[in-house]
XYZ file of C-alpha atoms in Angstrom:
231
model
C 0.000 0.000 0.000
C 1.248 3.538 -0.661
C 0.577 4.537 2.926
C -0.713 3.287 6.230
C -2.788 5.304 8.688
C -3.736 4.519 12.248
C -6.436 6.428 14.108
C -7.735 6.247 17.651
C -11.458 6.800 17.510
C -13.499 9.019 19.769
C -12.585 12.394 21.168
C -11.437 15.465 19.200
C -7.978 14.824 20.625
C -7.584 11.490 18.822
C -4.483 10.989 16.694
C -4.151 10.329 12.965
C -0.700 8.854 12.368
C 0.311 8.499 8.729
C 3.195 6.439 7.384
C 3.473 7.798 3.865
C 5.531 6.853 0.841
C 6.227 8.546 -2.470
C 4.218 11.704 -3.285
C 2.056 11.194 -0.184
C 4.977 12.569 1.841
C 3.985 15.995 0.494
C 0.320 15.844 1.550
C -0.495 18.252 4.422
C -2.961 15.951 6.150
C -3.747 18.459 8.902
C -4.841 20.966 6.228
C -7.303 18.591 4.538
C -11.044 19.110 4.918
C -12.492 17.536 8.038
C -15.518 15.192 8.120
C -18.912 16.610 7.037
C -20.187 16.804 10.594
C -17.084 18.708 11.704
C -16.241 21.368 9.101
C -12.861 23.018 8.910
C -9.315 21.710 8.739
C -8.801 18.117 9.856
C -5.976 19.400 12.070
C -8.507 21.244 14.220
C -10.112 17.963 15.257
C -7.255 15.476 15.274
C -3.568 15.383 16.063
C -2.069 14.696 12.607
C 1.488 13.414 12.478
C 3.712 11.745 9.905
C 5.795 8.779 11.079
C 8.763 7.018 9.515
C 7.739 3.580 10.832
C 5.154 1.784 12.962
C 7.487 1.722 15.961
C 7.266 5.527 16.127
C 3.627 5.289 17.251
C 4.823 4.619 20.793
C 6.423 8.093 20.828
C 3.180 9.998 20.295
C 1.922 9.930 23.868
C 5.302 10.496 25.504
C 6.078 13.768 27.195
C 9.576 15.175 26.954
C 12.005 13.148 29.029
C 13.862 16.341 29.973
C 11.477 19.176 29.017
C 13.802 21.851 30.372
C 17.073 19.966 29.928
C 19.985 20.723 27.626
C 19.480 22.605 24.354
C 21.882 23.190 21.476
C 20.467 25.844 19.137
C 21.803 27.325 15.899
C 20.125 30.204 14.092
C 20.331 32.595 11.157
C 23.736 31.400 9.904
C 23.672 33.499 6.716
C 22.019 36.632 8.129
C 18.818 36.315 6.072
C 16.513 35.050 8.842
C 16.320 37.789 11.504
C 13.261 36.253 13.194
C 15.196 33.000 13.542
C 17.628 34.737 15.876
C 14.761 35.923 18.090
C 13.212 32.457 17.879
C 16.371 30.757 19.134
C 16.856 33.247 21.955
C 13.251 32.807 23.113
C 13.388 29.007 22.991
C 16.654 29.031 24.934
C 14.890 30.590 27.936
C 12.736 27.460 28.224
C 15.728 25.217 28.967
C 17.827 24.845 32.080
C 21.006 24.604 29.998
C 21.204 26.210 26.552
C 24.118 26.678 24.157
C 23.161 29.232 21.473
C 25.069 29.971 18.268
C 23.872 32.751 15.963
C 25.137 34.183 12.690
C 28.720 33.287 11.872
C 28.950 31.206 15.063
C 26.239 28.843 13.763
C 28.823 26.782 11.936
C 29.834 23.145 11.575
C 32.163 23.340 14.584
C 29.233 24.176 16.879
C 27.939 20.636 16.288
C 31.162 19.075 17.566
C 30.206 18.887 21.239
C 31.878 16.688 23.810
C 30.236 14.599 26.494
C 26.553 13.677 26.534
C 24.381 14.696 23.584
C 21.946 17.587 24.139
C 18.318 16.673 24.800
C 17.205 18.927 21.933
C 19.032 20.220 18.853
C 17.313 23.174 17.174
C 18.578 24.426 13.789
C 16.861 27.540 12.408
C 18.190 27.881 8.896
C 17.567 27.266 5.204
C 17.706 23.843 3.640
C 17.661 22.276 0.223
C 16.065 18.854 -0.155
C 16.424 17.022 -3.446
C 14.485 13.825 -4.227
C 16.501 13.276 -7.409
C 19.686 13.003 -5.342
C 18.661 12.625 -1.676
C 22.235 12.479 -0.427
C 22.842 15.890 -2.013
C 20.264 17.449 0.324
C 21.744 19.861 2.835
C 21.115 22.343 5.640
C 22.801 25.736 5.513
C 25.330 26.496 8.243
C 27.703 29.462 8.347
C 30.189 28.819 5.552
C 29.137 25.198 5.196
C 26.480 22.909 3.720
C 25.611 20.130 6.161
C 24.806 17.186 3.902
C 22.980 13.959 4.668
C 26.242 11.993 4.719
C 27.552 14.266 7.510
C 24.324 14.058 9.492
C 24.859 10.300 9.827
C 28.015 10.981 11.834
C 26.600 13.534 14.311
C 26.825 12.306 17.950
C 23.069 12.384 18.628
C 22.694 9.204 20.675
C 20.458 10.210 23.587
C 18.975 13.263 21.816
C 15.199 13.395 22.182
C 14.380 15.835 19.366
C 15.973 17.564 16.395
C 13.995 20.555 15.096
C 14.720 21.948 11.637
C 13.126 25.374 11.497
C 12.537 27.504 8.366
C 13.686 24.850 5.921
C 13.061 25.172 2.209
C 12.189 22.140 0.127
C 12.867 21.511 -3.545
C 10.622 18.758 -4.894
C 12.088 16.349 -7.428
C 10.504 13.825 -9.769
C 12.802 10.789 -9.724
C 11.893 9.422 -6.289
C 9.309 11.836 -4.833
C 9.399 11.906 -1.067
C 12.742 10.133 -0.806
C 14.504 13.285 0.320
C 12.179 13.609 3.321
C 12.657 9.988 4.322
C 16.426 10.292 3.838
C 16.659 13.374 6.057
C 14.599 11.836 8.868
C 16.503 8.563 8.555
C 19.847 10.383 8.712
C 19.029 12.003 12.049
C 17.619 8.750 13.403
C 20.733 6.843 12.345
C 22.766 9.511 14.166
C 20.713 8.754 17.282
C 17.862 11.285 17.526
C 14.529 9.838 18.627
C 12.392 12.425 16.771
C 12.733 14.960 13.952
C 10.528 18.004 13.321
C 10.906 19.577 9.874
C 9.102 21.694 7.286
C 8.020 20.344 3.898
C 7.821 23.643 2.020
C 9.053 27.235 1.949
C 7.921 28.865 5.177
C 7.949 32.478 6.341
C 10.592 33.545 8.834
C 8.271 35.345 11.293
C 5.412 32.814 11.362
C 7.838 29.911 11.729
C 9.319 31.641 14.764
C 5.857 31.946 16.340
C 5.075 28.301 15.599
C 8.314 27.011 17.082
C 7.986 29.031 20.271
C 4.421 27.745 20.769
C 5.564 24.180 20.104
C 8.298 24.298 22.728
C 6.034 25.917 25.332
C 3.484 23.129 24.877
C 6.163 20.445 24.739
C 7.029 21.032 28.384
C 3.651 19.673 29.514
C 2.343 17.576 26.626
C 3.535 14.886 24.239
C 5.258 15.792 20.990
C 2.157 15.088 18.893
C -0.106 17.175 21.135
C 2.417 20.034 21.254
C 2.625 20.031 17.450
C -1.170 20.041 17.191
C -1.550 22.932 19.652
C 1.081 24.990 17.843
C -0.672 24.449 14.514
């Protein structure tokens, strides 16, 4: 089947978890029309999340293991995302221990930490995802393009969440959706338990508002619920 969906019936807070393949990776399920008896976006009535595999379903109801633990945050590496700098600074106040790198300091070296991995890695930058050549996909750092092959080697074992904020996506035609799967897989191979990323071009200011709302809600709710509330 091209996709698999699992839904818990009942309350408006039920969850629709979609394991998509191919072009279905690009479908914004939360923005689809809701059922006839409940007009409006489906995301208003259900928590809509995309999963890489069935095993990820167990993560939906979990709250953050260390909601105010250690944060590593990079933002606005090329100077074109001013709201990203404010976003990172605001999110940093929600953590007991935060290392923040902005502008030219948001470089490849800032990802070479020692000791235990941070609980959350937040990267507010541009990205280029390419389904024709998934391994050519990259995230923009100061003076560097962080490619999928490098992501595999990041020391993320023990990291609860990687957030990729303000990414841009280029859609290809050879293997549609493969670039999304490759990016999520790369961070999971590196050790991260969850990845939050954008599928399309997103505005700097509104992304900042979304991310701040997500992290506020994450401190008390599961990742899926926090995502839903931010939407």
